[in-house]
mmCIF file with all atom_site columns, C-alpha atoms in Angstrom:
data_model
loop_
_atom_site.group_PDB
_atom_site.id
_atom_site.type_symbol
_atom_site.label_atom_id
_atom_site.label_alt_id
_atom_site.label_comp_id
_atom_site.label_asym_id
_atom_site.label_entity_id
_atom_site.label_seq_id
_atom_site.pdbx_PDB_ins_code
_atom_site.Cartn_x
_atom_site.Cartn_y
_atom_site.Cartn_z
_atom_site.occupancy
_atom_site.B_iso_or_equiv
_atom_site.pdbx_formal_charge
_atom_site.auth_seq_id
_atom_site.auth_comp_id
_atom_site.auth_asym_id
_atom_site.auth_atom_id
_atom_site.pdbx_PDB_model_num
ATOM 1   C CA . THR S 1 1   ? 0.404   -10.297 -6.718  1.00 74.00 ? 1   THR S CA 1
ATOM 2   C CA . ARG S 1 2   ? 3.579   -11.283 -4.842  1.00 79.00 ? 2   ARG S CA 1
ATOM 3   C CA . LYS S 1 3   ? 5.789   -10.121 -7.720  1.00 88.00 ? 3   LYS S CA 1
ATOM 4   C CA . ALA S 1 4   ? 4.214   -6.648  -7.540  1.00 91.00 ? 4   ALA S CA 1
ATOM 5   C CA . THR S 1 5   ? 4.586   -6.300  -3.747  1.00 89.00 ? 5   THR S CA 1
ATOM 6   C CA . VAL S 1 6   ? 7.730   -4.299  -3.003  1.00 91.00 ? 6   VAL S CA 1
ATOM 7   C CA . CYS S 1 7   ? 9.834   -3.482  0.019   1.00 86.00 ? 7   CYS S CA 1
ATOM 8   C CA . LEU S 1 8   ? 10.509  0.264   0.195   1.00 91.00 ? 8   LEU S CA 1
ATOM 9   C CA . GLN S 1 9   ? 13.842  1.123   1.825   1.00 88.00 ? 9   GLN S CA 1
ATOM 10  C CA . PHE S 1 10  ? 14.907  4.570   2.955   1.00 82.00 ? 10  PHE S CA 1
ATOM 11  C CA . ASP S 1 11  ? 17.265  6.105   5.497   1.00 77.00 ? 11  ASP S CA 1
ATOM 12  C CA . GLN S 1 12  ? 15.029  5.613   8.531   1.00 74.00 ? 12  GLN S CA 1
ATOM 13  C CA . GLY S 1 13  ? 13.858  2.052   7.791   1.00 79.00 ? 13  GLY S CA 1
ATOM 14  C CA . SER S 1 14  ? 11.581  0.174   5.459   1.00 82.00 ? 14  SER S CA 1
ATOM 15  C CA . GLY S 1 15  ? 7.947   -0.428  4.627   1.00 86.00 ? 15  GLY S CA 1
ATOM 16  C CA . SER S 1 16  ? 5.918   -2.111  1.927   1.00 89.00 ? 16  SER S CA 1
ATOM 17  C CA . GLY S 1 17  ? 4.114   -0.988  -1.201  1.00 93.00 ? 17  GLY S CA 1
ATOM 18  C CA . VAL S 1 18  ? 2.522   -2.418  -4.324  1.00 95.00 ? 18  VAL S CA 1
ATOM 19  C CA . ILE S 1 19  ? 3.052   -1.669  -8.018  1.00 96.00 ? 19  ILE S CA 1
ATOM 20  C CA . ILE S 1 20  ? -0.175  -0.838  -9.858  1.00 97.00 ? 20  ILE S CA 1
ATOM 21  C CA . SER S 1 21  ? 1.100   -0.060  -13.385 1.00 97.00 ? 21  SER S CA 1
ATOM 22  C CA . ALA S 1 22  ? 3.638   -1.481  -15.831 1.00 96.00 ? 22  ALA S CA 1
ATOM 23  C CA . GLU S 1 23  ? 5.388   1.920   -15.674 1.00 97.00 ? 23  GLU S CA 1
ATOM 24  C CA . GLY S 1 24  ? 6.076   1.479   -11.950 1.00 97.00 ? 24  GLY S CA 1
ATOM 25  C CA . LEU S 1 25  ? 3.460   3.514   -10.070 1.00 98.00 ? 25  LEU S CA 1
ATOM 26  C CA . ILE S 1 26  ? 3.390   2.378   -6.417  1.00 97.00 ? 26  ILE S CA 1
ATOM 27  C CA . LEU S 1 27  ? 0.675   2.798   -3.775  1.00 97.00 ? 27  LEU S CA 1
ATOM 28  C CA . THR S 1 28  ? 1.777   2.846   -0.137  1.00 96.00 ? 28  THR S CA 1
ATOM 29  C CA . ALA S 1 29  ? 1.041   4.608   3.157   1.00 93.00 ? 29  ALA S CA 1
ATOM 30  C CA . ALA S 1 30  ? 1.873   8.294   3.695   1.00 93.00 ? 30  ALA S CA 1
ATOM 31  C CA . HIS S 1 31  ? 3.717   7.499   6.912   1.00 89.00 ? 31  HIS S CA 1
ATOM 32  C CA . VAL S 1 32  ? 5.960   5.120   4.932   1.00 90.00 ? 32  VAL S CA 1
ATOM 33  C CA . THR S 1 33  ? 7.064   7.755   2.395   1.00 91.00 ? 33  THR S CA 1
ATOM 34  C CA . GLY S 1 34  ? 7.043   10.513  5.007   1.00 86.00 ? 34  GLY S CA 1
ATOM 35  C CA . GLY S 1 35  ? 6.911   13.284  2.424   1.00 90.00 ? 35  GLY S CA 1
ATOM 36  C CA . VAL S 1 36  ? 6.938   14.394  -1.197  1.00 94.00 ? 36  VAL S CA 1
ATOM 37  C CA . GLY S 1 37  ? 9.964   14.097  -3.493  1.00 93.00 ? 37  GLY S CA 1
ATOM 38  C CA . LYS S 1 38  ? 11.902  11.713  -1.252  1.00 92.00 ? 38  LYS S CA 1
ATOM 39  C CA . GLU S 1 39  ? 14.264  9.201   -2.821  1.00 94.00 ? 39  GLU S CA 1
ATOM 40  C CA . MET S 1 40  ? 14.047  5.568   -1.795  1.00 93.00 ? 40  MET S CA 1
ATOM 41  C CA . THR S 1 41  ? 14.820  2.102   -3.080  1.00 94.00 ? 41  THR S CA 1
ATOM 42  C CA . ALA S 1 42  ? 12.162  -0.421  -4.043  1.00 93.00 ? 42  ALA S CA 1
ATOM 43  C CA . ILE S 1 43  ? 13.150  -4.070  -3.832  1.00 90.00 ? 43  ILE S CA 1
ATOM 44  C CA . LEU S 1 44  ? 11.111  -6.139  -6.275  1.00 90.00 ? 44  LEU S CA 1
ATOM 45  C CA . GLY S 1 45  ? 9.924   -9.680  -5.610  1.00 84.00 ? 45  GLY S CA 1
ATOM 46  C CA . ASP S 1 46  ? 12.912  -11.122 -7.489  1.00 85.00 ? 46  ASP S CA 1
ATOM 47  C CA . GLY S 1 47  ? 15.374  -9.132  -5.350  1.00 88.00 ? 47  GLY S CA 1
ATOM 48  C CA . ARG S 1 48  ? 16.158  -6.485  -7.955  1.00 92.00 ? 48  ARG S CA 1
ATOM 49  C CA . LYS S 1 49  ? 16.681  -3.014  -6.476  1.00 94.00 ? 49  LYS S CA 1
ATOM 50  C CA . VAL S 1 50  ? 15.306  0.016   -8.327  1.00 96.00 ? 50  VAL S CA 1
ATOM 51  C CA . LYS S 1 51  ? 15.327  3.699   -7.459  1.00 96.00 ? 51  LYS S CA 1
ATOM 52  C CA . CYS S 1 52  ? 12.049  5.427   -6.825  1.00 96.00 ? 52  CYS S CA 1
ATOM 53  C CA . GLU S 1 53  ? 10.728  8.748   -5.589  1.00 96.00 ? 53  GLU S CA 1
ATOM 54  C CA . SER S 1 54  ? 7.708   9.595   -3.495  1.00 95.00 ? 54  SER S CA 1
ATOM 55  C CA . LEU S 1 55  ? 4.988   11.529  -5.284  1.00 96.00 ? 55  LEU S CA 1
ATOM 56  C CA . GLY S 1 56  ? 2.034   13.103  -3.460  1.00 95.00 ? 56  GLY S CA 1
ATOM 57  C CA . LEU S 1 57  ? 0.344   12.073  -0.254  1.00 95.00 ? 57  LEU S CA 1
ATOM 58  C CA . ASN S 1 58  ? -2.708  12.721  1.872   1.00 94.00 ? 58  ASN S CA 1
ATOM 59  C CA . SER S 1 59  ? -1.626  13.057  5.512   1.00 92.00 ? 59  SER S CA 1
ATOM 60  C CA . GLU S 1 60  ? -5.249  12.902  6.746   1.00 91.00 ? 60  GLU S CA 1
ATOM 61  C CA . THR S 1 61  ? -5.997  9.448   5.322   1.00 92.00 ? 61  THR S CA 1
ATOM 62  C CA . ASP S 1 62  ? -2.453  7.987   5.147   1.00 93.00 ? 62  ASP S CA 1
ATOM 63  C CA . CYS S 1 63  ? -2.359  7.351   1.402   1.00 94.00 ? 63  CYS S CA 1
ATOM 64  C CA . ALA S 1 64  ? 0.658   8.023   -0.805  1.00 96.00 ? 64  ALA S CA 1
ATOM 65  C CA . MET S 1 65  ? 2.143   7.283   -4.201  1.00 97.00 ? 65  MET S CA 1
ATOM 66  C CA . ALA S 1 66  ? 5.684   6.655   -5.371  1.00 97.00 ? 66  ALA S CA 1
ATOM 67  C CA . LYS S 1 67  ? 7.140   6.137   -8.851  1.00 97.00 ? 67  LYS S CA 1
ATOM 68  C CA . ILE S 1 68  ? 9.921   3.795   -9.913  1.00 97.00 ? 68  ILE S CA 1
ATOM 69  C CA . LEU S 1 69  ? 12.475  5.851   -11.839 1.00 97.00 ? 69  LEU S CA 1
ATOM 70  C CA . ASP S 1 70  ? 13.942  2.910   -13.799 1.00 94.00 ? 70  ASP S CA 1
ATOM 71  C CA . LYS S 1 71  ? 12.374  1.804   -17.082 1.00 93.00 ? 71  LYS S CA 1
ATOM 72  C CA . GLY S 1 72  ? 9.661   -0.882  -16.962 1.00 86.00 ? 72  GLY S CA 1
ATOM 73  C CA . PRO S 1 73  ? 7.713   -2.857  -17.605 1.00 95.00 ? 73  PRO S CA 1
ATOM 74  C CA . PHE S 1 74  ? 7.143   -3.957  -14.017 1.00 96.00 ? 74  PHE S CA 1
ATOM 75  C CA . PRO S 1 75  ? 4.766   -6.587  -12.616 1.00 95.00 ? 75  PRO S CA 1
ATOM 76  C CA . PHE S 1 76  ? 1.583   -4.934  -11.353 1.00 96.00 ? 76  PHE S CA 1
ATOM 77  C CA . VAL S 1 77  ? -1.770  -5.703  -9.761  1.00 95.00 ? 77  VAL S CA 1
ATOM 78  C CA . GLU S 1 78  ? -5.359  -4.866  -10.654 1.00 95.00 ? 78  GLU S CA 1
ATOM 79  C CA . VAL S 1 79  ? -6.937  -2.104  -8.571  1.00 95.00 ? 79  VAL S CA 1
ATOM 80  C CA . ASP S 1 80  ? -10.566 -2.492  -7.414  1.00 94.00 ? 80  ASP S CA 1
ATOM 81  C CA . ARG S 1 81  ? -11.794 0.901   -8.639  1.00 92.00 ? 81  ARG S CA 1
ATOM 82  C CA . ASP S 1 82  ? -15.421 -0.243  -8.269  1.00 91.00 ? 82  ASP S CA 1
ATOM 83  C CA . ASP S 1 83  ? -15.166 -0.627  -4.470  1.00 89.00 ? 83  ASP S CA 1
ATOM 84  C CA . LEU S 1 84  ? -16.738 -4.100  -4.525  1.00 88.00 ? 84  LEU S CA 1
ATOM 85  C CA . SER S 1 85  ? -15.692 -5.336  -1.056  1.00 91.00 ? 85  SER S CA 1
ATOM 86  C CA . LYS S 1 86  ? -18.304 -5.950  1.629   1.00 94.00 ? 86  LYS S CA 1
ATOM 87  C CA . LEU S 1 87  ? -18.267 -6.532  5.357   1.00 93.00 ? 87  LEU S CA 1
ATOM 88  C CA . GLY S 1 88  ? -17.312 -10.148 6.098   1.00 94.00 ? 88  GLY S CA 1
ATOM 89  C CA . ASP S 1 89  ? -15.444 -10.697 2.806   1.00 95.00 ? 89  ASP S CA 1
ATOM 90  C CA . TRP S 1 90  ? -12.329 -12.850 2.979   1.00 96.00 ? 90  TRP S CA 1
ATOM 91  C CA . VAL S 1 91  ? -9.150  -10.916 2.160   1.00 95.00 ? 91  VAL S CA 1
ATOM 92  C CA . PHE S 1 92  ? -5.405  -11.444 2.170   1.00 90.00 ? 92  PHE S CA 1
ATOM 93  C CA . SER S 1 93  ? -2.466  -9.171  2.739   1.00 88.00 ? 93  SER S CA 1
ATOM 94  C CA . LEU S 1 94  ? 1.091   -9.290  1.470   1.00 80.00 ? 94  LEU S CA 1
ATOM 95  C CA . VAL S 1 95  ? 3.962   -7.745  3.416   1.00 73.00 ? 95  VAL S CA 1
ATOM 96  C CA . HIS S 1 96  ? 7.717   -7.480  3.785   1.00 66.00 ? 96  HIS S CA 1
ATOM 97  C CA . SER S 1 97  ? 7.850   -7.500  7.596   1.00 66.00 ? 97  SER S CA 1
ATOM 98  C CA . GLY S 1 98  ? 11.283  -6.487  8.818   1.00 65.00 ? 98  GLY S CA 1
ATOM 99  C CA . GLY S 1 99  ? 12.483  -5.724  5.291   1.00 65.00 ? 99  GLY S CA 1
ATOM 100 C CA . TYR S 1 100 ? 13.052  -7.781  2.168   1.00 66.00 ? 100 TYR S CA 1
ATOM 101 C CA . ASP S 1 101 ? 14.142  -11.410 2.513   1.00 67.00 ? 101 ASP S CA 1
ATOM 102 C CA . LYS S 1 102 ? 14.504  -13.290 -0.799  1.00 69.00 ? 102 LYS S CA 1
ATOM 103 C CA . ASP S 1 103 ? 14.283  -16.734 0.836   1.00 67.00 ? 103 ASP S CA 1
ATOM 104 C CA . ARG S 1 104 ? 11.087  -15.829 2.714   1.00 69.00 ? 104 ARG S CA 1
ATOM 105 C CA . GLY S 1 105 ? 9.508   -13.643 0.047   1.00 64.00 ? 105 GLY S CA 1
ATOM 106 C CA . ALA S 1 106 ? 6.442   -11.552 0.777   1.00 70.00 ? 106 ALA S CA 1
ATOM 107 C CA . GLY S 1 107 ? 4.482   -12.819 3.764   1.00 69.00 ? 107 GLY S CA 1
ATOM 108 C CA . VAL S 1 108 ? 0.838   -13.756 3.187   1.00 75.00 ? 108 VAL S CA 1
ATOM 109 C CA . ARG S 1 109 ? -1.844  -13.172 5.822   1.00 81.00 ? 109 ARG S CA 1
ATOM 110 C CA . ILE S 1 110 ? -5.499  -14.243 5.542   1.00 87.00 ? 110 ILE S CA 1
ATOM 111 C CA . GLY S 1 111 ? -8.481  -12.629 7.263   1.00 91.00 ? 111 GLY S CA 1
ATOM 112 C CA . ARG S 1 112 ? -11.879 -11.009 6.836   1.00 93.00 ? 112 ARG S CA 1
ATOM 113 C CA . LEU S 1 113 ? -13.160 -7.463  6.652   1.00 93.00 ? 113 LEU S CA 1
ATOM 114 C CA . VAL S 1 114 ? -14.584 -6.735  10.110  1.00 92.00 ? 114 VAL S CA 1
ATOM 115 C CA . LYS S 1 115 ? -15.483 -3.046  9.720   1.00 91.00 ? 115 LYS S CA 1
ATOM 116 C CA . ILE S 1 116 ? -15.940 -0.673  6.796   1.00 92.00 ? 116 ILE S CA 1
ATOM 117 C CA . ALA S 1 117 ? -15.962 3.092   7.383   1.00 89.00 ? 117 ALA S CA 1
ATOM 118 C CA . ASP S 1 118 ? -15.712 6.034   4.997   1.00 85.00 ? 118 ASP S CA 1
ATOM 119 C CA . SER S 1 119 ? -11.933 6.470   5.052   1.00 88.00 ? 119 SER S CA 1
ATOM 120 C CA . THR S 1 120 ? -10.800 3.146   6.561   1.00 90.00 ? 120 THR S CA 1
ATOM 121 C CA . VAL S 1 121 ? -11.469 -0.562  6.529   1.00 91.00 ? 121 VAL S CA 1
ATOM 122 C CA . GLN S 1 122 ? -10.541 -2.990  9.285   1.00 89.00 ? 122 GLN S CA 1
ATOM 123 C CA . SER S 1 123 ? -9.489  -6.578  8.846   1.00 89.00 ? 123 SER S CA 1
ATOM 124 C CA . ASP S 1 124 ? -8.545  -9.339  11.227  1.00 87.00 ? 124 ASP S CA 1
ATOM 125 C CA . CYS S 1 125 ? -5.489  -10.231 9.119   1.00 83.00 ? 125 CYS S CA 1
ATOM 126 C CA . THR S 1 126 ? -2.513  -10.711 11.421  1.00 79.00 ? 126 THR S CA 1
ATOM 127 C CA . LEU S 1 127 ? -0.242  -7.729  10.795  1.00 79.00 ? 127 LEU S CA 1
ATOM 128 C CA . ILE S 1 128 ? 2.888   -6.635  12.640  1.00 72.00 ? 128 ILE S CA 1
ATOM 129 C CA . GLY S 1 129 ? 5.133   -3.596  12.705  1.00 69.00 ? 129 GLY S CA 1
ATOM 130 C CA . GLY S 1 130 ? 6.855   -3.110  9.348   1.00 70.00 ? 130 GLY S CA 1
ATOM 131 C CA . ASP S 1 131 ? 3.785   -4.236  7.392   1.00 79.00 ? 131 ASP S CA 1
ATOM 132 C CA . SER S 1 132 ? 2.679   -0.632  6.783   1.00 85.00 ? 132 SER S CA 1
ATOM 133 C CA . GLY S 1 133 ? 2.126   0.320   3.158   1.00 88.00 ? 133 GLY S CA 1
ATOM 134 C CA . GLY S 1 134 ? 1.546   -3.257  2.053   1.00 89.00 ? 134 GLY S CA 1
ATOM 135 C CA . PRO S 1 135 ? -1.406  -4.344  -0.097  1.00 93.00 ? 135 PRO S CA 1
ATOM 136 C CA . LEU S 1 136 ? -4.750  -5.803  0.968   1.00 94.00 ? 136 LEU S CA 1
ATOM 137 C CA . PHE S 1 137 ? -6.472  -7.919  -1.709  1.00 94.00 ? 137 PHE S CA 1
ATOM 138 C CA . ASP S 1 138 ? -9.851  -9.507  -2.213  1.00 95.00 ? 138 ASP S CA 1
ATOM 139 C CA . LEU S 1 139 ? -9.834  -13.219 -3.094  1.00 93.00 ? 139 LEU S CA 1
ATOM 140 C CA . HIS S 1 140 ? -9.916  -12.333 -6.807  1.00 94.00 ? 140 HIS S CA 1
ATOM 141 C CA . GLY S 1 141 ? -6.489  -10.685 -6.405  1.00 93.00 ? 141 GLY S CA 1
ATOM 142 C CA . ARG S 1 142 ? -7.822  -7.118  -6.762  1.00 95.00 ? 142 ARG S CA 1
ATOM 143 C CA . LEU S 1 143 ? -6.148  -4.469  -4.629  1.00 96.00 ? 143 LEU S CA 1
ATOM 144 C CA . ILE S 1 144 ? -8.727  -3.115  -2.159  1.00 96.00 ? 144 ILE S CA 1
ATOM 145 C CA . GLY S 1 145 ? -6.558  -1.287  0.379   1.00 95.00 ? 145 GLY S CA 1
ATOM 146 C CA . ILE S 1 146 ? -3.163  -0.379  1.807   1.00 93.00 ? 146 ILE S CA 1
ATOM 147 C CA . HIS S 1 147 ? -2.045  -1.235  5.377   1.00 88.00 ? 147 HIS S CA 1
ATOM 148 C CA . SER S 1 148 ? -2.066  1.897   7.495   1.00 87.00 ? 148 SER S CA 1
ATOM 149 C CA . ARG S 1 149 ? -2.309  1.377   11.255  1.00 77.00 ? 149 ARG S CA 1
ATOM 150 C CA . VAL S 1 150 ? -1.050  -1.915  12.606  1.00 67.00 ? 150 VAL S CA 1
ATOM 151 C CA . GLY S 1 151 ? -2.576  -2.466  16.039  1.00 58.00 ? 151 GLY S CA 1
ATOM 152 C CA . SER S 1 152 ? -1.494  -4.401  19.095  1.00 58.00 ? 152 SER S CA 1
ATOM 153 C CA . ASN S 1 153 ? -4.402  -6.810  18.580  1.00 55.00 ? 153 ASN S CA 1
ATOM 154 C CA . LEU S 1 154 ? -6.157  -8.193  15.521  1.00 48.00 ? 154 LEU S CA 1
ATOM 155 C CA . GLN S 1 155 ? -9.157  -5.857  15.589  1.00 53.00 ? 155 GLN S CA 1
ATOM 156 C CA . GLN S 1 156 ? -6.984  -2.713  15.387  1.00 66.00 ? 156 GLN S CA 1
ATOM 157 C CA . ASN S 1 157 ? -5.535  -3.354  11.923  1.00 79.00 ? 157 ASN S CA 1
ATOM 158 C CA . MET S 1 158 ? -6.665  -0.507  9.703   1.00 85.00 ? 158 MET S CA 1
ATOM 159 C CA . HIS S 1 159 ? -6.265  -0.152  5.954   1.00 89.00 ? 159 HIS S CA 1
ATOM 160 C CA . VAL S 1 160 ? -6.762  2.799   3.616   1.00 93.00 ? 160 VAL S CA 1
ATOM 161 C CA . PRO S 1 161 ? -9.395  1.728   1.063   1.00 95.00 ? 161 PRO S CA 1
ATOM 162 C CA . ILE S 1 162 ? -8.681  2.296   -2.625  1.00 95.00 ? 162 ILE S CA 1
ATOM 163 C CA . ARG S 1 163 ? -11.562 4.811   -2.767  1.00 94.00 ? 163 ARG S CA 1
ATOM 164 C CA . GLU S 1 164 ? -9.402  7.171   -0.638  1.00 94.00 ? 164 GLU S CA 1
ATOM 165 C CA . PHE S 1 165 ? -6.569  6.895   -3.161  1.00 95.00 ? 165 PHE S CA 1
ATOM 166 C CA . ILE S 1 166 ? -9.020  7.627   -5.993  1.00 94.00 ? 166 ILE S CA 1
ATOM 167 C CA . ARG S 1 167 ? -10.312 10.754  -4.189  1.00 94.00 ? 167 ARG S CA 1
ATOM 168 C CA . SER S 1 168 ? -6.771  12.174  -4.011  1.00 93.00 ? 168 SER S CA 1
ATOM 169 C CA . TRP S 1 169 ? -5.420  10.587  -7.213  1.00 95.00 ? 169 TRP S CA 1
ATOM 170 C CA . ASP S 1 170 ? -4.891  13.693  -9.364  1.00 95.00 ? 170 ASP S CA 1
ATOM 171 C CA . GLN S 1 171 ? -3.257  15.669  -6.558  1.00 96.00 ? 171 GLN S CA 1
ATOM 172 C CA . MET S 1 172 ? -0.944  12.792  -5.616  1.00 95.00 ? 172 MET S CA 1
ATOM 173 C CA . MET S 1 173 ? 0.070   12.343  -9.260  1.00 95.00 ? 173 MET S CA 1
ATOM 174 C CA . LYS S 1 174 ? 1.030   16.055  -9.225  1.00 96.00 ? 174 LYS S CA 1
ATOM 175 C CA . SER S 1 175 ? 3.219   15.464  -6.135  1.00 95.00 ? 175 SER S CA 1
ATOM 176 C CA . GLU S 1 176 ? 0.991   17.507  -3.844  1.00 94.00 ? 176 GLU S CA 1
ATOM 177 C CA . PHE S 1 177 ? 1.088   17.269  -0.057  1.00 94.00 ? 177 PHE S CA 1
ATOM 178 C CA . MET S 1 178 ? -2.515  17.263  1.205   1.00 91.00 ? 178 MET S CA 1
ATOM 179 C CA . GLY S 1 179 ? -3.923  17.596  4.705   1.00 89.00 ? 179 GLY S CA 1
ATOM 180 C CA . GLU S 1 180 ? -2.599  18.319  8.148   1.00 87.00 ? 180 GLU S CA 1
ATOM 181 C CA . GLY S 1 181 ? -3.103  14.858  9.592   1.00 78.00 ? 181 GLY S CA 1
ATOM 182 C CA . PRO S 1 182 ? -0.843  12.782  11.821  1.00 74.00 ? 182 PRO S CA 1
ATOM 183 C CA . PHE S 1 183 ? 0.680   10.576  9.119   1.00 78.00 ? 183 PHE S CA 1
ATOM 184 C CA . ALA S 1 184 ? 3.198   12.947  7.519   1.00 77.00 ? 184 ALA S CA 1
ATOM 185 C CA . LYS S 1 185 ? 4.424   16.499  8.117   1.00 76.00 ? 185 LYS S CA 1
ATOM 186 C CA . LYS S 1 186 ? 5.611   19.022  5.539   1.00 74.00 ? 186 LYS S CA 1
#
């Protein structure tokens, strides 16, 4: 899972993401990519830099996709398409807070799911600014969400559940900009 967690760098800063296919498909937050068709650099767990481009996004729910433009295969994680997580489950997050650091690697944070709503899940994993777009896993290593809103206290950490990505999957793969929410503007 750490090898598939990437730091996404672009002109205005950095965020995190996670590779979900050997071909280099990345899930992240819409406010990390900030739009459709934007070029950025993904830094892999081993420090290798690869070019990527943002695909589609849903600005209402804060989910987005990006694609590595270099040839794979790339390390990737299993996605929990069956939505198996329950309230109280132990989870862990991986992040590149403050950008990529090879000596530190991806940070690991442990917590539990404290609230499950239709388009969000909350955890009490300790997250800080710069963790946005990073992956949230169940203890079997399945991707269950992407970090969206990092709060000033533990109970405010919100994640976009994988079911929201699945709802918008086809449109995001077609590089569509969906919604008029607060997370990205056309």
